[in-house]
Amino acid sequence: MNPRTILAVLSVAALAVACSTPTDGTAGPTTASSVPSLPYGGAPKVENPLPDNALSGDPCQALTPQQLTFQLGSAVTGKPDNVPTPACDWTSPDTHSFIGLSFFPKSNDGLSNVYTNVRPQMKRFDVLPPIQGFPAVAYSVNPGPNSNSCDVNVGVTDQLSFAVEASPGETKRGKIDPCPLAVSVADNVITTLKRKAGR
């Protein structure tokens, strides 16, 4: 399963939660009793959430040129990729290191969706210390620390989350743990989002 497939799992799983189980051959709208309250699946509560519009902007604007230069070596231009969710990709022309950022809407149920639907499919799933106070997890389709890429998903409210995918440069790929890179980028994104929210 590649990272874009993981994003699709996050999106489709949220749609599945939003549909009730048909009893007479026709699907009906959900009822309050059939929708689990947030958070669920073992996901932690976001104690100090950002505003509901925190992820309403363009993901390509979530990292500053200075942050990109620090992470990738140069302030490369982001490439929008809005399928299945608003996203942006950055790739270093020199090292081919990669950063991907995706914003997930409220319908995805934040980290609850990740704990419930993504966690069972991952070979690695690490509950991380909060990043600037926001709960986060790291995961990969490969076991062990030296996979080619790592995803970090951060809950900014109980319903909203964003995911960072990071892959180191070609000379380091498969030789170092990419998760600290993804965590560092996620920290940069939170700094931007907090600034946008006036914090």
Short mmCIF file of N, CA and C in Angstrom, two decimals, residues 6-7 10 102 104 108-115 118 125-126 128 131 134-139 150-156 160-165 182-183 186 190:
data_model
loop_
_atom_site.label_atom_id
_atom_site.label_comp_id
_atom_site.label_asym_id
_atom_site.label_seq_id
_atom_site.Cartn_x
_atom_site.Cartn_y
_atom_site.Cartn_z
N ILE A 6 -3.05 5.02 1.19
CA ILE A 6 -3.37 5.27 2.60
C ILE A 6 -4.33 6.45 2.70
N LEU A 7 -4.09 7.50 1.92
CA LEU A 7 -4.98 8.66 1.94
C LEU A 7 -6.38 8.27 1.48
N LEU A 10 -8.16 6.54 4.27
CA LEU A 10 -8.66 7.50 5.24
C LEU A 10 -9.96 8.13 4.78
N SER A 102 -1.19 16.52 3.43
CA SER A 102 -2.61 16.38 3.10
C SER A 102 -3.47 16.90 4.25
N PHE A 104 -7.23 16.76 5.91
CA PHE A 104 -8.42 15.92 5.92
C PHE A 104 -9.61 16.69 6.49
N ASN A 108 -13.70 13.01 7.97
CA ASN A 108 -12.73 11.94 8.21
C ASN A 108 -12.56 11.57 9.67
N ASP A 109 -13.18 12.32 10.58
CA ASP A 109 -13.14 12.00 12.00
C ASP A 109 -11.74 12.03 12.61
N GLY A 110 -10.86 12.81 12.06
CA GLY A 110 -9.55 13.03 12.67
C GLY A 110 -8.77 11.77 12.96
N LEU A 111 -8.09 11.75 14.11
CA LEU A 111 -7.26 10.60 14.47
C LEU A 111 -8.09 9.35 14.76
N SER A 112 -9.36 9.52 15.07
CA SER A 112 -10.21 8.34 15.32
C SER A 112 -10.23 7.43 14.09
N ASN A 113 -10.31 8.03 12.92
CA ASN A 113 -10.29 7.29 11.67
C ASN A 113 -8.95 6.57 11.49
N VAL A 114 -7.87 7.25 11.83
CA VAL A 114 -6.54 6.66 11.68
C VAL A 114 -6.38 5.45 12.60
N TYR A 115 -6.78 5.61 13.85
CA TYR A 115 -6.66 4.51 14.81
C TYR A 115 -7.53 3.32 14.40
N VAL A 118 -6.64 2.81 9.67
CA VAL A 118 -5.28 2.75 9.13
C VAL A 118 -4.39 1.86 9.98
N PHE A 125 3.26 1.36 13.65
CA PHE A 125 2.32 2.37 14.11
C PHE A 125 2.81 2.85 15.48
N ASP A 126 3.35 4.06 15.53
CA ASP A 126 3.93 4.61 16.75
C ASP A 126 3.08 5.77 17.26
N LEU A 128 3.07 8.98 19.09
CA LEU A 128 4.14 9.95 19.34
C LEU A 128 3.82 10.85 20.52
N ILE A 131 2.84 16.91 19.51
CA ILE A 131 3.63 17.90 18.79
C ILE A 131 3.01 19.26 19.04
N PHE A 134 -0.43 18.81 20.31
CA PHE A 134 -1.41 18.11 19.49
C PHE A 134 -1.04 16.64 19.34
N PRO A 135 -2.00 15.74 19.55
CA PRO A 135 -1.70 14.30 19.49
C PRO A 135 -1.31 13.89 18.06
N ALA A 136 -0.39 12.92 17.98
CA ALA A 136 0.13 12.52 16.67
C ALA A 136 0.54 11.06 16.68
N VAL A 137 0.51 10.46 15.51
CA VAL A 137 0.97 9.09 15.32
C VAL A 137 1.83 9.03 14.07
N ALA A 138 2.78 8.09 14.06
CA ALA A 138 3.60 7.84 12.88
C ALA A 138 3.32 6.42 12.42
N TYR A 139 3.28 6.21 11.11
CA TYR A 139 3.00 4.86 10.61
C TYR A 139 3.66 4.62 9.26
N CYS A 150 7.72 7.65 5.70
CA CYS A 150 6.94 7.58 6.94
C CYS A 150 5.85 8.63 6.87
N ASP A 151 4.69 8.30 7.41
CA ASP A 151 3.59 9.25 7.52
C ASP A 151 3.38 9.62 8.97
N VAL A 152 3.16 10.88 9.24
CA VAL A 152 2.78 11.36 10.56
C VAL A 152 1.44 12.05 10.43
N ASN A 153 0.47 11.64 11.22
CA ASN A 153 -0.86 12.23 11.20
C ASN A 153 -1.08 12.95 12.53
N VAL A 154 -1.52 14.19 12.46
CA VAL A 154 -1.68 15.04 13.64
C VAL A 154 -3.13 15.48 13.74
N GLY A 155 -3.74 15.31 14.91
CA GLY A 155 -5.09 15.78 15.15
C GLY A 155 -5.07 17.22 15.64
N VAL A 156 -5.70 18.12 14.88
CA VAL A 156 -5.76 19.52 15.32
C VAL A 156 -7.10 19.85 15.97
N LEU A 160 -10.65 17.03 12.78
CA LEU A 160 -9.71 17.44 11.73
C LEU A 160 -8.31 16.92 12.00
N SER A 161 -7.64 16.48 10.94
CA SER A 161 -6.24 16.11 11.06
C SER A 161 -5.53 16.40 9.75
N PHE A 162 -4.22 16.44 9.82
CA PHE A 162 -3.42 16.53 8.61
C PHE A 162 -2.35 15.45 8.66
N ALA A 163 -1.87 15.07 7.49
CA ALA A 163 -0.84 14.03 7.40
C ALA A 163 0.36 14.55 6.63
N VAL A 164 1.54 14.25 7.14
CA VAL A 164 2.79 14.54 6.45
C VAL A 164 3.43 13.22 6.05
N GLU A 165 3.78 13.12 4.79
CA GLU A 165 4.57 11.99 4.33
C GLU A 165 5.97 12.51 4.03
N ALA A 182 9.49 13.42 9.15
CA ALA A 182 8.06 13.70 9.06
C ALA A 182 7.56 14.47 10.28
N VAL A 183 8.07 14.12 11.47
CA VAL A 183 7.69 14.82 12.70
C VAL A 183 8.15 16.28 12.63
N ALA A 186 5.87 18.13 10.35
CA ALA A 186 4.58 18.32 11.01
C ALA A 186 4.65 19.46 12.03
N ILE A 190 2.33 22.85 12.05
CA ILE A 190 1.56 23.32 13.21
C ILE A 190 1.92 24.77 13.52
#
